[in-house]
Amino acid sequence: MNSKVDLGYLQNKSIDLACEYLARGGAVAIPTETVYGLAADATNDLAIANVYVIKNRPSFNPLILHTCSLERAAMFGVFSSQALALAEQFWAPGHPNHCPLTLVVPLQQGHGISELATAGLATAAIRVPNHPLTNKLLRAYPNPLAAPSANISTRISATNAEIVREALGDKIPHIIDGGQCAIGIESTIIDASVEPFTILRHGGTPTELIERVLGYAPLPADIGDVIKSPGLMKRHYAPSIPLYMNQCERDAEAGDAFLGFGGECRSPHNLSPAGSLIEAAANLFRMLHEMDDPAKFNAIRVAPIPMRGIGLAINDRLQRAAVPAGLSCV
Ligand code: TXA
Ligand code: MG
């Protein structure tokens, strides 16, 4: 066996292992042409909650969904003719025209994507990366992979497997080593859900190339805030009825929905009867959606959520959805 055969064999093994961990709800690090990603099955709420725990992220940003082709992307995203034009131009892995471009498009009905991955939005950010090992993994694995950059929150993104190992080696079961990332900065993000398209994040695809396809230059979505953190600002999902944090179930009024946490709660909506913050995060967006029904409820009242670990991200999210003057339950 020469060393080339050995390497191919090891890489295939590594991809098989990654598939196994992903199917069990685990997170694995994957190489892309931009930066390494911390990937989890985008249809699995608990797996996505785990990604936030590993990254120590204090808030829920919607994540980019990685898939192997436009055909697969069209199974969960809706592409207008201009969005299709961009995807056809930039999304062919291995082709010289490929560019790191993420497109935000409306979600298909019955898309099956975890609401924690999309942060409850009606749109999803999708990209087809360009790395032979990750593209092989994406072809082998049946579901799209949600993958933020494989670094601890606030630290710089990882551009080789060694950096990932130093940052996350003790927290994840597997890293696919695909060498150095060719581009080294994150993908450009275009909001392709409304025309004219806008730029949500500058990245590895030059704007001029996008302009050539669209016939116009996409402008920044909003100077300042949206560019820094598109998912957290104006577009973010908020319930249509008032939401109050830190509430006692006994104080909820008739017609109010109560979202509990832990064993003490009688409401059918409980983020985690066992008091697990990871389970609570996994259920958060789905339950908020279920309760966001003005025909049934006047308001959503939410039990206190402990301010530790991923509880910080849950409280951050609730804060963004809340009426400022909620009653306190102390
Ligand atoms: O190059 C990349 O894009 C890397 C590699 C790993 O693929 N990934 C990456 O993911 O940078 P992440 O999670 O660090 O950045 C995701 C960005 C966030 O700023 C988020 O707000 C935005 O995408 N985003 C995701 N879904 C969105 C949506 N539906 N609407 C607007 N922005 C969205
Ligand atoms: Mg990042």
mmCIF file of C-alpha atoms and ligand atoms in Angstrom:
data_model
loop_
_atom_site.group_PDB
_atom_site.id
_atom_site.type_symbol
_atom_site.label_atom_id
_atom_site.label_comp_id
_atom_site.label_asym_id
_atom_site.label_seq_id
_atom_site.Cartn_x
_atom_site.Cartn_y
_atom_site.Cartn_z
ATOM 1 C CA MET A 1 0.000 0.000 0.000
ATOM 2 C CA ASN A 2 1.556 3.346 -0.907
ATOM 3 C CA SER A 3 0.990 6.434 1.232
ATOM 4 C CA LYS A 4 -1.556 7.917 -1.212
ATOM 5 C CA VAL A 5 -3.829 4.893 -0.827
ATOM 6 C CA ASP A 6 -3.360 5.103 2.920
ATOM 7 C CA LEU A 7 -4.432 8.718 3.003
ATOM 8 C CA GLY A 8 -7.548 8.073 0.888
ATOM 9 C CA TYR A 9 -8.473 5.154 3.140
ATOM 10 C CA LEU A 10 -8.031 7.257 6.279
ATOM 11 C CA GLN A 11 -10.058 10.109 4.825
ATOM 12 C CA ASN A 12 -12.934 7.785 3.939
ATOM 13 C CA LYS A 13 -12.817 6.353 7.441
ATOM 14 C CA SER A 14 -12.902 9.861 8.861
ATOM 15 C CA ILE A 15 -15.991 10.699 6.781
ATOM 16 C CA ASP A 16 -17.734 7.459 7.833
ATOM 17 C CA LEU A 17 -17.010 8.260 11.472
ATOM 18 C CA ALA A 18 -18.327 11.803 11.051
ATOM 19 C CA CYS A 19 -21.582 10.413 9.595
ATOM 20 C CA GLU A 20 -21.981 8.127 12.590
ATOM 21 C CA TYR A 21 -21.446 10.900 15.126
ATOM 22 C CA LEU A 22 -23.780 13.259 13.242
ATOM 23 C CA ALA A 23 -26.530 10.640 13.070
ATOM 24 C CA ARG A 24 -26.275 10.264 16.849
ATOM 25 C CA GLY A 25 -26.695 14.004 17.357
ATOM 26 C CA GLY A 26 -22.996 14.760 17.816
ATOM 27 C CA ALA A 27 -21.034 17.747 16.521
ATOM 28 C CA VAL A 28 -17.931 17.281 14.364
ATOM 29 C CA ALA A 29 -15.474 19.789 12.902
ATOM 30 C CA ILE A 30 -15.412 19.976 9.115
ATOM 31 C CA PRO A 31 -12.993 21.722 6.758
ATOM 32 C CA THR A 32 -14.347 24.201 4.222
ATOM 33 C CA GLU A 33 -12.585 26.547 1.818
ATOM 34 C CA THR A 34 -13.314 29.500 4.177
ATOM 35 C CA VAL A 35 -12.869 28.324 7.778
ATOM 36 C CA TYR A 36 -13.494 25.114 9.698
ATOM 37 C CA GLY A 37 -17.113 24.606 10.725
ATOM 38 C CA LEU A 38 -18.592 22.948 13.808
ATOM 39 C CA ALA A 39 -21.226 20.821 12.116
ATOM 40 C CA ALA A 40 -24.396 19.198 13.428
ATOM 41 C CA ASP A 41 -27.473 17.680 11.780
ATOM 42 C CA ALA A 42 -29.621 20.713 10.906
ATOM 43 C CA THR A 43 -32.840 18.759 11.504
ATOM 44 C CA ASN A 44 -31.926 17.766 15.070
ATOM 45 C CA ASP A 45 -32.829 20.335 17.790
ATOM 46 C CA LEU A 46 -30.712 18.707 20.494
ATOM 47 C CA ALA A 47 -27.686 18.444 18.228
ATOM 48 C CA ILE A 48 -27.960 22.162 17.428
ATOM 49 C CA ALA A 49 -28.385 23.061 21.118
ATOM 50 C CA ASN A 50 -25.185 21.128 21.753
ATOM 51 C CA VAL A 51 -23.328 23.246 19.176
ATOM 52 C CA TYR A 52 -24.242 26.378 21.143
ATOM 53 C CA VAL A 53 -23.043 24.747 24.357
ATOM 54 C CA ILE A 54 -19.715 23.744 22.779
ATOM 55 C CA LYS A 55 -19.172 27.192 21.292
ATOM 56 C CA ASN A 56 -20.187 28.858 24.533
ATOM 57 C CA ARG A 57 -22.322 31.287 22.556
ATOM 58 C CA PRO A 58 -24.285 33.691 24.744
ATOM 59 C CA SER A 59 -27.013 34.177 22.113
ATOM 60 C CA PHE A 60 -28.807 32.233 19.382
ATOM 61 C CA ASN A 61 -27.649 33.446 15.997
ATOM 62 C CA PRO A 62 -29.234 31.592 13.095
ATOM 63 C CA LEU A 63 -26.700 29.205 11.536
ATOM 64 C CA ILE A 64 -25.643 28.566 7.958
ATOM 65 C CA LEU A 65 -26.967 25.316 6.471
ATOM 66 C CA HIS A 66 -24.365 23.446 4.437
ATOM 67 C CA THR A 67 -25.398 21.156 1.632
ATOM 68 C CA CYS A 68 -23.749 19.504 -1.371
ATOM 69 C CA SER A 69 -25.778 20.903 -4.286
ATOM 70 C CA LEU A 70 -28.425 23.326 -5.437
ATOM 71 C CA GLU A 71 -30.766 20.356 -5.971
ATOM 72 C CA ARG A 72 -30.528 19.432 -2.298
ATOM 73 C CA ALA A 73 -30.779 23.084 -1.221
ATOM 74 C CA ALA A 74 -34.022 23.425 -3.206
ATOM 75 C CA MET A 75 -35.532 20.681 -1.011
ATOM 76 C CA PHE A 76 -35.717 23.104 1.928
ATOM 77 C CA GLY A 77 -35.157 26.588 0.441
ATOM 78 C CA VAL A 78 -37.168 28.574 -2.125
ATOM 79 C CA PHE A 79 -35.015 30.092 -4.887
ATOM 80 C CA SER A 80 -36.223 33.005 -7.019
ATOM 81 C CA SER A 81 -34.804 33.200 -10.549
ATOM 82 C CA GLN A 82 -32.125 35.702 -9.406
ATOM 83 C CA ALA A 83 -31.211 33.502 -6.424
ATOM 84 C CA LEU A 84 -30.966 30.537 -8.804
ATOM 85 C CA ALA A 85 -28.675 32.541 -11.066
ATOM 86 C CA LEU A 86 -26.281 33.199 -8.173
ATOM 87 C CA ALA A 87 -26.381 29.583 -6.970
ATOM 88 C CA GLU A 88 -25.758 28.229 -10.460
ATOM 89 C CA GLN A 89 -22.813 30.556 -10.940
ATOM 90 C CA PHE A 90 -21.082 30.104 -7.572
ATOM 91 C CA TRP A 91 -22.180 26.800 -6.050
ATOM 92 C CA ALA A 92 -20.522 24.119 -8.210
ATOM 93 C CA PRO A 93 -17.917 22.462 -5.957
ATOM 94 C CA GLY A 94 -14.581 21.980 -7.669
ATOM 95 C CA HIS A 95 -15.478 24.353 -10.500
ATOM 96 C CA PRO A 96 -13.195 27.384 -11.033
ATOM 97 C CA ASN A 97 -16.230 29.674 -10.673
ATOM 98 C CA HIS A 98 -17.046 28.388 -7.202
ATOM 99 C CA CYS A 99 -17.110 31.140 -4.575
ATOM 100 C CA PRO A 100 -17.958 31.092 -0.847
ATOM 101 C CA LEU A 101 -21.454 32.538 -1.084
ATOM 102 C CA THR A 102 -24.268 32.097 1.427
ATOM 103 C CA LEU A 103 -27.796 32.854 0.219
ATOM 104 C CA VAL A 104 -30.611 33.711 2.622
ATOM 105 C CA VAL A 105 -33.824 32.395 1.051
ATOM 106 C CA PRO A 106 -37.365 31.637 2.301
ATOM 107 C CA LEU A 107 -37.848 28.175 3.787
ATOM 108 C CA GLN A 108 -39.977 25.609 1.960
ATOM 109 C CA GLN A 109 -43.191 24.354 3.584
ATOM 110 C CA GLY A 110 -42.403 21.240 5.632
ATOM 111 C CA HIS A 111 -38.669 21.947 5.442
ATOM 112 C CA GLY A 112 -37.805 19.844 8.494
ATOM 113 C CA ILE A 113 -34.983 22.163 9.613
ATOM 114 C CA SER A 114 -34.568 22.720 13.369
ATOM 115 C CA GLU A 115 -36.032 26.054 14.456
ATOM 116 C CA LEU A 116 -33.057 26.483 16.733
ATOM 117 C CA ALA A 117 -30.792 26.373 13.664
ATOM 118 C CA THR A 118 -32.832 29.082 11.896
ATOM 119 C CA ALA A 119 -33.551 30.935 15.182
ATOM 120 C CA GLY A 120 -37.246 30.684 14.338
ATOM 121 C CA LEU A 121 -36.935 32.756 11.150
ATOM 122 C CA ALA A 122 -38.955 32.050 8.007
ATOM 123 C CA THR A 123 -35.713 32.161 6.014
ATOM 124 C CA ALA A 124 -32.532 30.077 6.010
ATOM 125 C CA ALA A 125 -28.929 30.887 5.148
ATOM 126 C CA ILE A 126 -27.638 28.177 2.809
ATOM 127 C CA ARG A 127 -24.310 27.512 1.157
ATOM 128 C CA VAL A 128 -22.523 24.814 -0.828
ATOM 129 C CA PRO A 129 -18.935 24.772 0.418
ATOM 130 C CA ASN A 130 -15.931 23.777 -1.668
ATOM 131 C CA HIS A 131 -13.773 21.204 0.040
ATOM 132 C CA PRO A 132 -13.483 17.652 -1.312
ATOM 133 C CA LEU A 133 -13.794 15.937 2.084
ATOM 134 C CA THR A 134 -16.715 18.018 3.309
ATOM 135 C CA ASN A 135 -18.506 17.763 -0.030
ATOM 136 C CA LYS A 136 -18.106 14.004 0.175
ATOM 137 C CA LEU A 137 -19.534 14.059 3.704
ATOM 138 C CA LEU A 138 -22.451 16.239 2.571
ATOM 139 C CA ARG A 139 -23.235 13.820 -0.267
ATOM 140 C CA ALA A 140 -23.094 10.832 2.074
ATOM 141 C CA TYR A 141 -25.132 12.377 4.889
ATOM 142 C CA PRO A 142 -28.870 12.639 4.206
ATOM 143 C CA ASN A 143 -29.562 15.976 5.956
ATOM 144 C CA PRO A 144 -28.026 19.445 5.660
ATOM 145 C CA LEU A 145 -25.446 20.364 8.291
ATOM 146 C CA ALA A 146 -25.692 23.559 10.342
ATOM 147 C CA ALA A 147 -22.138 24.766 10.900
ATOM 148 C CA PRO A 148 -20.966 27.935 12.577
ATOM 149 C CA SER A 149 -17.233 28.538 12.598
ATOM 150 C CA ALA A 150 -15.384 25.960 14.714
ATOM 151 C CA ASN A 151 -14.128 28.256 17.437
ATOM 152 C CA ILE A 152 -15.165 29.291 20.906
ATOM 153 C CA SER A 153 -17.378 32.385 20.722
ATOM 154 C CA THR A 154 -15.393 35.647 20.504
ATOM 155 C CA ARG A 155 -12.181 33.802 19.508
ATOM 156 C CA ILE A 156 -10.883 33.930 15.958
ATOM 157 C CA SER A 157 -12.067 31.404 13.401
ATOM 158 C CA ALA A 158 -9.996 28.264 12.842
ATOM 159 C CA THR A 159 -8.297 27.763 9.489
ATOM 160 C CA ASN A 160 -6.617 24.416 10.112
ATOM 161 C CA ALA A 161 -7.331 21.265 12.087
ATOM 162 C CA GLU A 162 -4.608 21.990 14.645
ATOM 163 C CA ILE A 163 -6.273 25.264 15.679
ATOM 164 C CA VAL A 164 -9.623 23.452 15.968
ATOM 165 C CA ARG A 165 -7.975 20.760 18.108
ATOM 166 C CA GLU A 166 -6.509 23.345 20.482
ATOM 167 C CA ALA A 167 -9.832 25.171 20.862
ATOM 168 C CA LEU A 168 -12.341 22.321 20.830
ATOM 169 C CA GLY A 169 -10.367 19.059 20.948
ATOM 170 C CA ASP A 170 -11.663 18.091 24.387
ATOM 171 C CA LYS A 171 -15.261 19.037 23.538
ATOM 172 C CA ILE A 172 -15.971 17.209 20.256
ATOM 173 C CA PRO A 173 -15.527 13.561 19.273
ATOM 174 C CA HIS A 174 -14.138 14.082 15.784
ATOM 175 C CA ILE A 175 -12.332 16.528 13.501
ATOM 176 C CA ILE A 176 -12.061 15.896 9.756
ATOM 177 C CA ASP A 177 -8.555 17.082 8.938
ATOM 178 C CA GLY A 178 -8.708 18.746 5.529
ATOM 179 C CA GLY A 179 -5.514 20.782 5.824
ATOM 180 C CA GLN A 180 -5.303 24.545 5.583
ATOM 181 C CA CYS A 181 -8.409 26.476 4.455
ATOM 182 C CA ALA A 182 -7.720 27.991 1.045
ATOM 183 C CA ILE A 183 -9.644 31.236 1.574
ATOM 184 C CA GLY A 184 -9.439 31.806 5.318
ATOM 185 C CA ILE A 185 -12.306 34.287 5.726
ATOM 186 C CA GLU A 186 -15.980 33.472 6.032
ATOM 187 C CA SER A 187 -18.463 33.381 3.166
ATOM 188 C CA THR A 188 -20.206 36.464 1.821
ATOM 189 C CA ILE A 189 -23.871 36.477 2.915
ATOM 190 C CA ILE A 190 -26.528 37.826 0.543
ATOM 191 C CA ASP A 191 -30.155 38.274 1.534
ATOM 192 C CA ALA A 192 -31.795 36.712 -1.521
ATOM 193 C CA SER A 193 -35.251 36.534 0.077
ATOM 194 C CA VAL A 194 -36.364 39.985 -1.093
ATOM 195 C CA GLU A 195 -35.416 41.983 -4.173
ATOM 196 C CA PRO A 196 -33.292 43.965 -4.573
ATOM 197 C CA PHE A 197 -30.849 41.650 -2.819
ATOM 198 C CA THR A 198 -28.724 43.087 -0.016
ATOM 199 C CA ILE A 199 -25.382 42.171 1.572
ATOM 200 C CA LEU A 200 -25.577 40.944 5.160
ATOM 201 C CA ARG A 201 -21.870 40.102 5.540
ATOM 202 C CA HIS A 202 -18.866 40.835 3.376
ATOM 203 C CA GLY A 203 -16.713 37.755 2.905
ATOM 204 C CA GLY A 204 -14.813 35.607 0.443
ATOM 205 C CA THR A 205 -16.909 36.447 -2.653
ATOM 206 C CA PRO A 206 -16.125 39.871 -4.115
ATOM 207 C CA THR A 207 -19.233 42.037 -4.582
ATOM 208 C CA GLU A 208 -18.262 42.808 -8.190
ATOM 209 C CA LEU A 209 -18.714 39.145 -9.125
ATOM 210 C CA ILE A 210 -22.180 39.136 -7.601
ATOM 211 C CA GLU A 211 -23.035 42.377 -9.390
ATOM 212 C CA ARG A 212 -22.071 40.806 -12.716
ATOM 213 C CA VAL A 213 -24.688 38.082 -12.247
ATOM 214 C CA LEU A 214 -27.460 40.246 -10.788
ATOM 215 C CA GLY A 215 -26.999 43.242 -13.056
ATOM 216 C CA TYR A 216 -26.884 45.551 -10.011
ATOM 217 C CA ALA A 217 -24.690 45.965 -6.948
ATOM 218 C CA PRO A 218 -26.353 44.605 -3.800
ATOM 219 C CA LEU A 219 -26.277 47.253 -1.068
ATOM 220 C CA PRO A 220 -25.624 46.702 2.641
ATOM 221 C CA ALA A 221 -28.890 45.655 4.311
ATOM 222 C CA ASP A 222 -28.639 48.360 6.917
ATOM 223 C CA ILE A 223 -25.568 50.374 7.702
ATOM 224 C CA GLY A 224 -24.146 49.283 11.026
ATOM 225 C CA ASP A 225 -26.187 46.861 13.093
ATOM 226 C CA VAL A 226 -27.428 44.289 10.590
ATOM 227 C CA ILE A 227 -24.024 43.833 9.051
ATOM 228 C CA LYS A 228 -22.398 42.976 12.325
ATOM 229 C CA SER A 229 -25.033 40.534 13.367
ATOM 230 C CA PRO A 230 -27.771 40.065 10.799
ATOM 231 C CA GLY A 231 -29.641 37.357 12.603
ATOM 232 C CA LEU A 232 -30.062 39.257 15.817
ATOM 233 C CA MET A 233 -31.517 42.479 14.586
ATOM 234 C CA LYS A 234 -34.700 43.587 12.860
ATOM 235 C CA ARG A 235 -35.332 40.407 10.960
ATOM 236 C CA HIS A 236 -35.311 38.297 14.057
ATOM 237 C CA TYR A 237 -38.385 36.289 14.864
ATOM 238 C CA ALA A 238 -40.516 37.763 17.648
ATOM 239 C CA PRO A 239 -43.898 36.424 18.768
ATOM 240 C CA SER A 240 -46.946 38.434 17.750
ATOM 241 C CA ILE A 241 -48.362 38.439 21.308
ATOM 242 C CA PRO A 242 -46.606 39.967 24.369
ATOM 243 C CA LEU A 243 -44.035 37.822 26.137
ATOM 244 C CA TYR A 244 -43.131 38.251 29.819
ATOM 245 C CA MET A 245 -40.042 36.739 31.420
ATOM 246 C CA ASN A 246 -39.405 35.471 34.961
ATOM 247 C CA GLN A 247 -43.048 34.652 35.621
ATOM 248 C CA CYS A 248 -44.794 32.469 38.197
ATOM 249 C CA GLU A 249 -47.327 30.002 36.809
ATOM 250 C CA ARG A 250 -49.819 30.847 39.559
ATOM 251 C CA ASP A 251 -49.764 34.515 38.493
ATOM 252 C CA ALA A 252 -50.610 33.762 34.848
ATOM 253 C CA GLU A 253 -54.006 35.202 33.902
ATOM 254 C CA ALA A 254 -56.789 33.287 32.150
ATOM 255 C CA GLY A 255 -56.030 33.329 28.441
ATOM 256 C CA ASP A 256 -52.268 33.488 28.978
ATOM 257 C CA ALA A 257 -49.980 30.695 27.853
ATOM 258 C CA PHE A 258 -47.325 29.587 30.327
ATOM 259 C CA LEU A 259 -43.937 28.251 29.268
ATOM 260 C CA GLY A 260 -42.453 26.339 32.155
ATOM 261 C CA PHE A 261 -39.032 25.011 33.055
ATOM 262 C CA GLY A 262 -38.466 22.119 35.456
ATOM 263 C CA GLY A 263 -40.796 19.750 37.265
ATOM 264 C CA GLU A 264 -43.056 22.137 39.160
ATOM 265 C CA CYS A 265 -45.073 23.181 36.117
ATOM 266 C CA ARG A 266 -48.654 22.142 35.180
ATOM 267 C CA SER A 267 -48.684 23.810 31.760
ATOM 268 C CA PRO A 268 -48.505 21.515 28.693
ATOM 269 C CA HIS A 269 -45.634 23.716 27.534
ATOM 270 C CA ASN A 270 -42.496 22.921 29.491
ATOM 271 C CA LEU A 271 -39.049 23.659 28.046
ATOM 272 C CA SER A 272 -37.590 20.805 30.061
ATOM 273 C CA PRO A 273 -39.483 18.881 32.737
ATOM 274 C CA ALA A 274 -36.115 17.474 33.865
ATOM 275 C CA GLY A 275 -34.637 20.971 34.234
ATOM 276 C CA SER A 276 -32.029 20.458 31.474
ATOM 277 C CA LEU A 277 -30.907 23.702 29.865
ATOM 278 C CA ILE A 278 -29.769 21.870 26.700
ATOM 279 C CA GLU A 279 -33.219 20.338 26.297
ATOM 280 C CA ALA A 280 -34.772 23.745 27.006
ATOM 281 C CA ALA A 281 -32.699 25.359 24.250
ATOM 282 C CA ALA A 282 -33.653 22.597 21.832
ATOM 283 C CA ASN A 283 -37.376 23.176 22.512
ATOM 284 C CA LEU A 284 -37.353 26.967 22.783
ATOM 285 C CA PHE A 285 -38.188 28.147 19.248
ATOM 286 C CA ARG A 286 -40.622 25.347 18.493
ATOM 287 C CA MET A 287 -42.583 25.979 21.674
ATOM 288 C CA LEU A 288 -42.590 29.758 21.162
ATOM 289 C CA HIS A 289 -44.049 29.144 17.714
ATOM 290 C CA GLU A 290 -46.704 26.790 19.095
ATOM 291 C CA MET A 291 -47.718 29.348 21.714
ATOM 292 C CA ASP A 292 -47.627 32.331 19.358
ATOM 293 C CA ASP A 293 -51.324 32.095 18.541
ATOM 294 C CA PRO A 294 -53.391 35.266 19.118
ATOM 295 C CA ALA A 295 -56.598 33.283 18.522
ATOM 296 C CA LYS A 296 -55.822 31.166 21.620
ATOM 297 C CA PHE A 297 -53.639 33.282 23.905
ATOM 298 C CA ASN A 298 -53.299 36.912 25.041
ATOM 299 C CA ALA A 299 -49.689 36.627 26.160
ATOM 300 C CA ILE A 300 -46.838 34.186 26.712
ATOM 301 C CA ARG A 301 -45.481 34.041 30.251
ATOM 302 C CA VAL A 302 -42.164 32.298 30.748
ATOM 303 C CA ALA A 303 -40.754 30.790 33.948
ATOM 304 C CA PRO A 304 -37.334 31.976 35.183
ATOM 305 C CA ILE A 305 -34.510 30.256 33.306
ATOM 306 C CA PRO A 306 -31.222 29.825 35.220
ATOM 307 C CA MET A 307 -28.484 32.214 34.068
ATOM 308 C CA ARG A 308 -25.757 29.641 33.524
ATOM 309 C CA GLY A 309 -24.298 27.867 30.483
ATOM 310 C CA ILE A 310 -26.676 27.889 27.538
ATOM 311 C CA GLY A 311 -29.252 29.486 29.884
ATOM 312 C CA LEU A 312 -27.556 32.807 29.020
ATOM 313 C CA ALA A 313 -28.463 32.338 25.343
ATOM 314 C CA ILE A 314 -32.031 31.325 26.246
ATOM 315 C CA ASN A 315 -32.461 34.426 28.426
ATOM 316 C CA ASP A 316 -30.887 36.601 25.728
ATOM 317 C CA ARG A 317 -33.394 35.296 23.204
ATOM 318 C CA LEU A 318 -36.337 35.771 25.555
ATOM 319 C CA GLN A 319 -35.151 39.284 26.346
ATOM 320 C CA ARG A 320 -35.317 40.171 22.643
ATOM 321 C CA ALA A 321 -38.887 38.886 22.457
ATOM 322 C CA ALA A 322 -40.045 40.322 25.782
ATOM 323 C CA VAL A 323 -42.177 43.226 26.846
ATOM 324 C CA PRO A 324 -39.711 45.316 28.910
ATOM 325 C CA ALA A 325 -41.764 45.588 32.112
ATOM 326 C CA GLY A 326 -42.354 41.905 32.939
ATOM 327 C CA LEU A 327 -43.454 40.971 36.456
ATOM 328 C CA SER A 328 -40.675 39.402 38.435
ATOM 329 C CA CYS A 329 -41.084 36.131 40.271
ATOM 330 C CA VAL A 330 -38.684 36.335 43.192
HETATM 331 O O1 TXA B 1 -17.710 30.650 5.744
HETATM 332 C C1 TXA B 1 -18.694 30.493 6.472
HETATM 333 O O2 TXA B 1 -19.800 30.989 6.203
HETATM 334 C C2 TXA B 1 -18.507 29.667 7.745
HETATM 335 C C3 TXA B 1 -18.150 28.245 7.323
HETATM 336 C C4 TXA B 1 -18.023 27.305 8.502
HETATM 337 O O3 TXA B 1 -19.087 27.763 6.388
HETATM 338 N N1 TXA B 1 -19.676 29.685 8.589
HETATM 339 C C5 TXA B 1 -20.040 30.773 9.327
HETATM 340 O O4 TXA B 1 -21.170 30.561 10.086
HETATM 341 O O5 TXA B 1 -19.463 31.833 9.302
HETATM 342 P P1 TXA B 1 -21.599 31.488 11.321
HETATM 343 O O6 TXA B 1 -22.648 30.732 12.068
HETATM 344 O O7 TXA B 1 -20.409 31.907 12.117
HETATM 345 O O8 TXA B 1 -22.269 32.739 10.649
HETATM 346 C C6 TXA B 1 -23.621 32.688 10.295
HETATM 347 C C7 TXA B 1 -24.114 34.062 9.939
HETATM 348 C C8 TXA B 1 -24.531 34.844 11.157
HETATM 349 O O9 TXA B 1 -24.031 36.153 11.123
HETATM 350 C C9 TXA B 1 -26.047 34.824 11.060
HETATM 351 O O10 TXA B 1 -26.623 35.916 11.666
HETATM 352 C C10 TXA B 1 -26.277 34.759 9.557
HETATM 353 O O11 TXA B 1 -25.257 33.904 9.105
HETATM 354 N N2 TXA B 1 -27.575 34.143 9.211
HETATM 355 C C11 TXA B 1 -27.919 32.853 9.306
HETATM 356 N N3 TXA B 1 -29.205 32.656 8.944
HETATM 357 C C12 TXA B 1 -29.676 33.864 8.593
HETATM 358 C C13 TXA B 1 -30.952 34.329 8.134
HETATM 359 N N4 TXA B 1 -31.985 33.501 7.962
HETATM 360 N N5 TXA B 1 -31.078 35.646 7.882
HETATM 361 C C14 TXA B 1 -30.042 36.493 8.059
HETATM 362 N N6 TXA B 1 -28.822 36.108 8.500
HETATM 363 C C15 TXA B 1 -28.638 34.821 8.761
HETATM 364 MG MG MG B 2 -18.490 32.859 13.178
#
